[in-house]
Structure formats: C-alpha cells, structure tokens
Amino acid sequence: MTVTYEQHAERPAQGEDEGDAAYEAATRQYCAQILELLLPHRRPVGAPDEAAAGDGGPHDGHRPEECFAEQLAQLRDFVARREPVLLTLPAFPCKSPNPAKVAGHLPDLGELLSLRFLDDLCVAIGAVYPPGARLLICSDGHVFGDLIRVPDAHIDAYGKALRDMIEATGLKHIDTFGLDQVYEDRTYDEKRALLERDHAQSLEELRDEVRGGGPALSHYRGTIRFLVEDTANWTGSKAQLQRECRGRAYGVLRRSRAWGELIAHHYPRNVRLSIHPQPCGAAKFGIALLEAADNWLTPWHAVVVQTGTDGFRLMKRHEAERVGIPAGPSWRPSHYIASELFDVAS
C-alpha cells in the first residue's frame, strides 16, 4: 500500500491532561518502552562481533537518554500527543546487479523476512503504546538507479513485487513511498534531476565533509565498497574500478542525502531509521533487518541461508552456494538451506 500522511509541523494546543505530572510520566515511560524495543536490533558502527563485545553495543557505554536523545525526542513528538508513531526507513531500493551476490532482480525470502520483522516491530510497539506505530518504507532505488547501474525497469519490477508481498502477507503496518509520489508524470532522469535541484547539497560541500572524516567518510567508504562489489563483468584493472567507483560514490551519497531531505520535507515529524550503521548520538537509528556477519549487508545485497528451524542468516550468493543448497525454483532460488541441516536429517 502506498500512502501519504497528513502532518503538521506546528504543535497543537495541549489537551487538558497533557500538563499533568502523571501524563508527563506516562509519556516518558512510553518513549522508554518503545526505545527498549528498538535497541536489540540496533545496527551500530563496527562489526557485529565488536558490538557484542561492548564498544558499539546497545548504547556504546552511555546512558540511553544520552546516546538516543534524538530518538527519544522524535518519539516524544508523537507520544506527547498520543498519536501513532511514524517510523521512516529509506530502504528496499532494488537487488544488486551482481549475480555473485543475489539470485535475481526480484524480492525473495530476505525481503519477506525483513518485512515481517518490521511489521512485528510495529505490533510490539502497539502492545506497549496503545496508539501503535506505522512504518513507511521510502524506497530509494530510482533515486540512484543510474549510478548503481540498475535499469529503471528492474527497479519498477522490484517495487511492484515488494508491494504485492506486503499485501499478500497481510502486513498491515507497512506503507511505501517513492519518487513517483513526488514528481509525477516525469521520466526517471527528470525526477532525479528535480531531486538534486530541490534538495541536494553541493558536491564541493560533500567532498569537504568527507575529507573531514567521521561518519561521512565511513559512509563514503562503505558506498565505494558496495559499488565495487556490485560491478559485474569489469574488464579494466582493480585500480581503475576503484577510481570509477569513487566518483560514483559521491553521486550516490549526494542523492541519498537529498532523498533524506525530501522525506523530512514531506514528513517533518518522524522517527528516522537507517539500514546503515549509526554512531551514538546520531539523528538516525541504524536497524539490522536480519542476522549477518557483515554489518553493512542487507537483503538486497545478499541471499538468505537457513541455518536452523527458525535460524536465517544473510550471505552473498557465492558464499551461500558453498555452504547450502538452493530452495525454490532452479532459475531463481528464494533462499539457501545449509547443507548441515540435510546431514542432520539423514
């Protein structure tokens, strides 16, 4: 389901109970309870093993109210009004174009498990906060499809299959949002140009920020890595590929940030989630959709390997083929099943 939410940046007048101490205490408790539901799924900066060791754990050694002040403030904007919480997640763009990483260009079990997880998270929020929560997937495939070398037709097919998956499985807390809802009746090249015109920072500003280090440099390096890995059938040298991907990485980052600005313009009140690792104190909350050894891996850059009755893990396809057996149609497996499970069964 694709939906547009009506939002108002100005705070309405307080209700008659909103100034009461009990009301304020309940507001703080609701926010803390919702944050506690998010924390186990946090995607911090650093590898998952490092996060488990403590330096990059649930709140990086800080008190939650310090590390997640931004998230608590975003939650409070809804909870103080007793309104449903709106979570936004720029994600689910399209499948990687590299067949060594994925099994095709359409959603598979990885997307389905991730969508179920996100819907279940909203259900869990509703169990502790009666107004509940909704999650808006802000699909960004068309935002940088030309830069990651994925045809717009493949992105359209992926998006339609994703929406069909949401509807067919009855995931009632998830909606979708994309460039089509903003720049109607334009070509995708025109939509991307308008996005840059309306919301992108200058390339010079971005370069200066990356040179300054910190999260911008980390995100830039992660983007280069993905672009290198997603490039199939490269005929030049590794050094040439690195140079070519460095140039594209700036474009991807610039448009990704512009997309974030556009989302903020249309939904000024939202709890901002990200599929990228986020440090303590960031305005976005990095969320892990599925278990993976690589902290940057997502369902659209990998396949799912079933490791137990209820155990699933993301791996790149060439890795999954070494440890598992494909399940589903031979021409497009939905996932892989670890060979050891067959050994146990026999």
Short mmCIF file of C-alpha atoms in Angstrom, two decimals:
data_model
loop_
_atom_site.label_atom_id
_atom_site.label_comp_id
_atom_site.label_asym_id
_atom_site.label_seq_id
_atom_site.Cartn_x
_atom_site.Cartn_y
_atom_site.Cartn_z
CA MET A 1 0.00 0.00 0.00
CA THR A 2 1.27 3.45 -0.93
CA VAL A 3 0.06 6.22 1.32
CA THR A 4 0.58 9.89 2.03
CA TYR A 5 0.31 11.02 5.65
CA GLU A 6 -1.05 14.41 6.58
CA GLN A 7 1.38 16.06 9.01
CA HIS A 8 1.53 19.41 10.70
CA ALA A 9 4.80 20.87 11.87
CA GLU A 10 3.12 23.12 14.44
CA ARG A 11 2.27 21.57 17.80
CA PRO A 12 -1.45 21.66 18.63
CA ALA A 13 -2.73 23.05 21.88
CA GLN A 14 -2.21 20.85 24.92
CA GLY A 15 -5.01 18.59 25.99
CA GLU A 16 -6.49 19.19 29.42
CA ASP A 17 -4.41 16.34 30.88
CA GLU A 18 -1.22 17.00 28.95
CA GLY A 19 0.30 19.25 31.58
CA ASP A 20 -0.33 16.82 34.43
CA ALA A 21 2.63 15.17 36.11
CA ALA A 22 1.07 11.73 35.60
CA TYR A 23 0.60 12.42 31.89
CA GLU A 24 4.24 13.53 31.59
CA ALA A 25 5.46 10.45 33.47
CA ALA A 26 3.44 8.20 31.17
CA THR A 27 4.86 9.99 28.15
CA ARG A 28 8.42 9.34 29.30
CA GLN A 29 7.62 5.72 30.07
CA TYR A 30 6.06 5.12 26.66
CA CYS A 31 9.10 6.61 24.92
CA ALA A 32 11.48 4.50 27.01
CA GLN A 33 9.49 1.34 26.31
CA ILE A 34 9.48 1.94 22.55
CA LEU A 35 13.22 2.63 22.59
CA GLU A 36 13.80 -0.63 24.50
CA LEU A 37 12.03 -2.49 21.69
CA LEU A 38 14.36 -0.90 19.12
CA LEU A 39 17.65 -1.39 20.97
CA PRO A 40 18.10 -5.16 20.46
CA HIS A 41 18.01 -4.55 16.70
CA ARG A 42 20.39 -1.60 16.61
CA ARG A 43 23.00 -1.58 13.82
CA PRO A 44 25.94 0.26 15.47
CA VAL A 45 29.19 1.36 13.88
CA GLY A 46 31.63 -1.57 13.90
CA ALA A 47 31.31 -5.26 13.10
CA PRO A 48 28.57 -7.25 14.87
CA ASP A 49 31.20 -9.11 16.91
CA GLU A 50 32.69 -5.80 18.07
CA ALA A 51 29.24 -4.53 19.02
CA ALA A 52 28.63 -7.63 21.09
CA ALA A 53 31.94 -7.06 22.87
CA GLY A 54 30.64 -3.75 24.19
CA ASP A 55 32.26 -0.94 22.17
CA GLY A 56 29.31 -0.28 19.91
CA GLY A 57 26.81 -2.29 21.93
CA PRO A 58 23.23 -1.24 22.71
CA HIS A 59 24.24 2.28 23.73
CA ASP A 60 28.04 2.44 23.41
CA GLY A 61 28.61 2.60 27.17
CA HIS A 62 26.41 5.70 27.52
CA ARG A 63 23.08 6.01 29.24
CA PRO A 64 20.20 5.56 26.75
CA GLU A 65 18.94 9.08 27.37
CA GLU A 66 22.36 10.38 26.27
CA CYS A 67 23.04 8.09 23.32
CA PHE A 68 19.48 8.21 21.99
CA ALA A 69 18.36 11.70 22.90
CA GLU A 70 17.48 12.31 19.24
CA GLN A 71 15.29 9.21 19.05
CA LEU A 72 13.58 9.97 22.36
CA ALA A 73 12.79 13.49 21.13
CA GLN A 74 11.43 12.13 17.84
CA LEU A 75 9.27 9.62 19.73
CA ARG A 76 8.07 12.25 22.16
CA ASP A 77 6.74 14.34 19.28
CA PHE A 78 4.14 11.61 18.72
CA VAL A 79 3.74 10.18 22.21
CA ALA A 80 3.03 13.54 23.88
CA ARG A 81 0.08 13.85 21.50
CA ARG A 82 -0.85 10.16 21.92
CA GLU A 83 -0.60 9.78 18.15
CA PRO A 84 0.59 6.69 16.23
CA VAL A 85 4.38 6.78 15.84
CA LEU A 86 5.60 7.14 12.26
CA LEU A 87 8.87 5.31 11.56
CA THR A 88 10.56 6.09 8.22
CA LEU A 89 13.13 3.80 6.62
CA PRO A 90 14.90 4.64 3.34
CA ALA A 91 15.48 1.08 2.11
CA PHE A 92 14.41 -1.73 -0.24
CA PRO A 93 15.76 0.00 -3.38
CA CYS A 94 16.38 -2.93 -5.75
CA LYS A 95 18.54 -6.02 -5.94
CA SER A 96 22.27 -5.71 -6.51
CA PRO A 97 23.16 -6.07 -10.21
CA ASN A 98 25.90 -8.60 -9.35
CA PRO A 99 24.72 -12.25 -9.65
CA ALA A 100 27.54 -13.31 -7.32
CA LYS A 101 25.64 -11.57 -4.51
CA VAL A 102 21.95 -12.15 -5.28
CA ALA A 103 19.75 -14.72 -7.04
CA GLY A 104 17.84 -12.30 -9.27
CA HIS A 105 16.35 -8.82 -9.52
CA LEU A 106 13.10 -9.54 -7.63
CA PRO A 107 12.45 -9.72 -3.86
CA ASP A 108 12.97 -13.11 -2.23
CA LEU A 109 12.88 -14.63 1.26
CA GLY A 110 15.28 -11.97 2.54
CA GLU A 111 12.82 -9.19 1.80
CA LEU A 112 9.89 -11.23 3.13
CA LEU A 113 11.58 -11.97 6.46
CA SER A 114 12.64 -8.33 6.78
CA LEU A 115 9.14 -7.04 6.09
CA ARG A 116 7.68 -9.44 8.63
CA PHE A 117 10.25 -8.30 11.19
CA LEU A 118 9.36 -4.64 10.62
CA ASP A 119 5.63 -5.32 10.83
CA ASP A 120 6.14 -7.37 14.02
CA LEU A 121 8.13 -4.48 15.46
CA CYS A 122 5.16 -2.18 14.91
CA VAL A 123 2.87 -4.75 16.52
CA ALA A 124 5.21 -4.91 19.54
CA ILE A 125 5.15 -1.12 19.84
CA GLY A 126 1.37 -1.23 19.77
CA ALA A 127 1.42 -3.70 22.68
CA VAL A 128 3.17 -1.17 24.96
CA TYR A 129 1.85 2.06 23.41
CA PRO A 130 -1.88 1.85 22.53
CA PRO A 131 -1.88 4.33 19.60
CA GLY A 132 0.64 2.00 17.91
CA ALA A 133 3.11 2.62 15.10
CA ARG A 134 3.37 2.53 11.34
CA LEU A 135 6.46 2.10 9.21
CA LEU A 136 6.96 3.95 5.93
CA ILE A 137 9.41 2.32 3.53
CA CYS A 138 10.93 5.14 1.47
CA SER A 139 12.17 3.09 -1.45
CA ASP A 140 15.22 4.79 -2.94
CA GLY A 141 16.01 2.61 -5.95
CA HIS A 142 15.06 5.21 -8.54
CA VAL A 143 16.95 7.87 -6.56
CA PHE A 144 20.33 6.46 -7.65
CA GLY A 145 19.48 3.61 -10.03
CA ASP A 146 21.55 5.10 -12.85
CA LEU A 147 24.58 5.43 -10.55
CA ILE A 148 24.43 1.83 -9.33
CA ARG A 149 23.81 0.60 -12.90
CA VAL A 150 20.39 -0.97 -12.31
CA PRO A 151 17.76 -0.44 -15.06
CA ASP A 152 14.68 1.52 -14.02
CA ALA A 153 12.55 -1.34 -15.34
CA HIS A 154 14.17 -3.72 -12.84
CA ILE A 155 13.56 -1.21 -10.03
CA ASP A 156 9.90 -0.92 -11.06
CA ALA A 157 9.53 -4.72 -11.05
CA TYR A 158 11.22 -5.00 -7.65
CA GLY A 159 8.98 -2.30 -6.17
CA LYS A 160 5.78 -3.83 -7.51
CA ALA A 161 6.77 -7.30 -6.24
CA LEU A 162 7.59 -5.78 -2.83
CA ARG A 163 4.20 -4.07 -2.59
CA ASP A 164 2.47 -7.29 -3.69
CA MET A 165 4.41 -9.14 -0.98
CA ILE A 166 3.25 -6.66 1.68
CA GLU A 167 -0.38 -7.00 0.60
CA ALA A 168 -0.36 -10.78 0.09
CA THR A 169 1.10 -11.46 3.55
CA GLY A 170 -1.20 -9.05 5.35
CA LEU A 171 1.48 -6.75 6.74
CA LYS A 172 -0.91 -4.03 7.84
CA HIS A 173 1.56 -1.66 9.49
CA ILE A 174 3.80 -1.03 6.46
CA ASP A 175 3.33 1.54 3.71
CA THR A 176 5.58 2.66 0.85
CA PHE A 177 6.75 5.98 -0.57
CA GLY A 178 8.86 6.79 -3.62
CA LEU A 179 9.81 9.39 -6.20
CA ASP A 180 6.63 8.63 -8.12
CA GLN A 181 4.57 10.15 -5.31
CA VAL A 182 6.52 13.40 -5.53
CA TYR A 183 7.39 14.02 -9.18
CA GLU A 184 4.50 12.58 -11.17
CA ASP A 185 4.38 12.30 -14.96
CA ARG A 186 8.14 12.74 -15.41
CA THR A 187 10.84 10.45 -16.69
CA TYR A 188 13.09 8.97 -14.04
CA ASP A 189 16.01 11.04 -15.27
CA GLU A 190 13.86 14.16 -14.87
CA LYS A 191 12.79 13.07 -11.36
CA ARG A 192 16.40 12.57 -10.31
CA ALA A 193 17.35 15.97 -11.70
CA LEU A 194 14.50 17.64 -9.81
CA LEU A 195 15.51 15.86 -6.61
CA GLU A 196 19.03 17.24 -6.93
CA ARG A 197 17.75 20.70 -7.77
CA ASP A 198 15.36 20.83 -4.85
CA HIS A 199 17.24 19.06 -2.08
CA ALA A 200 20.89 18.18 -2.83
CA GLN A 201 23.88 19.83 -1.23
CA SER A 202 26.71 20.94 -3.48
CA LEU A 203 29.33 18.38 -4.46
CA GLU A 204 32.03 20.66 -3.03
CA GLU A 205 30.34 20.72 0.39
CA LEU A 206 30.06 16.95 0.40
CA ARG A 207 33.71 16.47 -0.58
CA ASP A 208 34.81 18.80 2.23
CA GLU A 209 32.71 16.86 4.74
CA VAL A 210 34.14 13.52 3.64
CA ARG A 211 37.68 14.90 3.88
CA GLY A 212 36.87 15.90 7.46
CA GLY A 213 36.44 12.24 8.44
CA GLY A 214 33.84 10.89 10.84
CA PRO A 215 30.53 9.32 9.76
CA ALA A 216 30.62 10.94 6.31
CA LEU A 217 33.94 9.28 5.49
CA SER A 218 32.71 5.94 6.83
CA HIS A 219 29.57 6.12 4.72
CA TYR A 220 31.60 7.15 1.66
CA ARG A 221 33.98 4.22 2.05
CA GLY A 222 31.07 1.83 2.59
CA THR A 223 29.41 3.12 -0.58
CA ILE A 224 32.62 2.62 -2.59
CA ARG A 225 32.84 -0.91 -1.31
CA PHE A 226 29.29 -1.70 -2.38
CA LEU A 227 29.80 -0.16 -5.82
CA VAL A 228 32.96 -2.19 -6.35
CA GLU A 229 31.26 -5.40 -5.23
CA ASP A 230 28.16 -4.70 -7.30
CA THR A 231 30.13 -4.23 -10.51
CA ALA A 232 29.98 -7.39 -12.59
CA ASN A 233 32.00 -8.18 -15.72
CA TRP A 234 34.53 -5.37 -15.22
CA THR A 235 37.26 -5.59 -17.87
CA GLY A 236 39.65 -2.97 -16.51
CA SER A 237 42.10 -3.10 -13.63
CA LYS A 238 41.13 -3.06 -9.95
CA ALA A 239 42.70 0.38 -9.60
CA GLN A 240 40.59 1.71 -12.47
CA LEU A 241 37.45 0.23 -10.91
CA GLN A 242 38.24 1.85 -7.57
CA ARG A 243 38.70 5.26 -9.22
CA GLU A 244 35.49 4.89 -11.19
CA CYS A 245 33.52 3.86 -8.10
CA ARG A 246 34.92 6.72 -6.00
CA GLY A 247 33.37 9.19 -8.43
CA ARG A 248 30.01 7.41 -8.41
CA ALA A 249 30.07 7.12 -4.62
CA TYR A 250 29.88 10.89 -4.24
CA GLY A 251 26.84 10.92 -6.51
CA VAL A 252 25.14 8.13 -4.54
CA LEU A 253 25.82 9.89 -1.22
CA ARG A 254 24.66 13.23 -2.55
CA ARG A 255 21.37 11.85 -3.84
CA SER A 256 20.86 9.67 -0.77
CA ARG A 257 21.10 12.76 1.42
CA ALA A 258 18.80 14.67 -0.92
CA TRP A 259 16.28 11.84 -0.57
CA GLY A 260 16.53 12.17 3.20
CA GLU A 261 15.85 15.89 2.92
CA LEU A 262 12.84 15.24 0.69
CA ILE A 263 11.45 12.73 3.20
CA ALA A 264 11.93 15.26 6.01
CA HIS A 265 10.13 17.89 3.91
CA HIS A 266 7.10 15.67 3.34
CA TYR A 267 7.17 14.07 6.81
CA PRO A 268 8.68 16.66 9.16
CA ARG A 269 7.68 14.54 12.15
CA ASN A 270 9.08 11.02 12.02
CA VAL A 271 11.36 8.60 13.81
CA ARG A 272 14.27 8.19 11.40
CA LEU A 273 15.57 4.66 10.87
CA SER A 274 18.51 3.69 8.67
CA ILE A 275 19.85 0.41 7.31
CA HIS A 276 23.38 1.83 7.69
CA PRO A 277 25.36 1.61 10.96
CA GLN A 278 24.87 4.75 13.06
CA PRO A 279 27.02 6.08 15.94
CA CYS A 280 25.78 7.04 19.37
CA GLY A 281 24.03 10.42 19.23
CA ALA A 282 23.10 10.23 15.53
CA ALA A 283 19.78 11.61 14.32
CA LYS A 284 19.08 8.25 12.66
CA PHE A 285 18.76 4.87 14.36
CA GLY A 286 20.59 2.13 12.49
CA ILE A 287 18.49 -1.01 12.39
CA ALA A 288 19.52 -4.54 11.42
CA LEU A 289 16.87 -6.42 9.47
CA LEU A 290 18.45 -9.89 9.55
CA GLU A 291 21.48 -11.60 11.09
CA ALA A 292 24.70 -11.17 9.09
CA ALA A 293 28.44 -11.33 9.75
CA ASP A 294 28.87 -8.11 7.74
CA ASN A 295 27.38 -5.07 9.47
CA TRP A 296 26.60 -3.43 6.11
CA LEU A 297 24.89 -6.43 4.47
CA THR A 298 21.21 -6.14 3.51
CA PRO A 299 18.68 -8.47 1.85
CA TRP A 300 19.08 -6.67 -1.47
CA HIS A 301 22.85 -7.27 -1.46
CA ALA A 302 22.65 -10.91 -0.41
CA VAL A 303 20.63 -14.12 -0.15
CA VAL A 304 19.22 -15.85 2.91
CA VAL A 305 20.72 -19.08 4.23
CA GLN A 306 18.53 -21.14 6.54
CA THR A 307 20.75 -22.33 9.37
CA GLY A 308 18.13 -23.97 11.60
CA THR A 309 14.41 -24.43 12.10
CA ASP A 310 13.99 -20.72 12.80
CA GLY A 311 17.51 -19.53 12.01
CA PHE A 312 18.33 -17.40 8.97
CA ARG A 313 21.50 -15.55 8.00
CA LEU A 314 22.40 -13.21 5.17
CA MET A 315 25.29 -14.20 2.91
CA LYS A 316 26.49 -13.24 -0.53
CA ARG A 317 25.28 -15.76 -3.07
CA HIS A 318 28.72 -17.15 -3.92
CA GLU A 319 29.26 -17.79 -0.19
CA ALA A 320 25.82 -19.35 0.24
CA GLU A 321 26.46 -21.77 -2.62
CA ARG A 322 29.49 -23.13 -0.76
CA VAL A 323 27.55 -23.94 2.41
CA GLY A 324 23.98 -24.52 1.23
CA ILE A 325 21.56 -25.94 -1.27
CA PRO A 326 19.16 -23.69 -3.23
CA ALA A 327 15.47 -23.83 -2.32
CA GLY A 328 12.68 -22.84 -4.66
CA PRO A 329 12.70 -22.71 -8.47
CA SER A 330 16.05 -23.62 -10.02
CA TRP A 331 16.02 -20.47 -12.15
CA ARG A 332 15.56 -18.16 -9.13
CA PRO A 333 16.04 -19.66 -5.66
CA SER A 334 14.13 -17.96 -2.85
CA HIS A 335 16.91 -18.85 -0.37
CA TYR A 336 19.50 -21.48 0.51
CA ILE A 337 19.37 -24.24 3.10
CA ALA A 338 22.58 -25.05 4.96
CA SER A 339 23.91 -28.46 3.92
CA GLU A 340 24.42 -29.43 7.56
CA LEU A 341 20.64 -29.45 8.05
CA PHE A 342 20.34 -32.20 5.43
CA ASP A 343 23.16 -34.12 7.15
CA VAL A 344 21.28 -34.00 10.46
CA ALA A 345 18.01 -35.07 8.82
CA SER A 346 19.68 -38.08 7.19
#
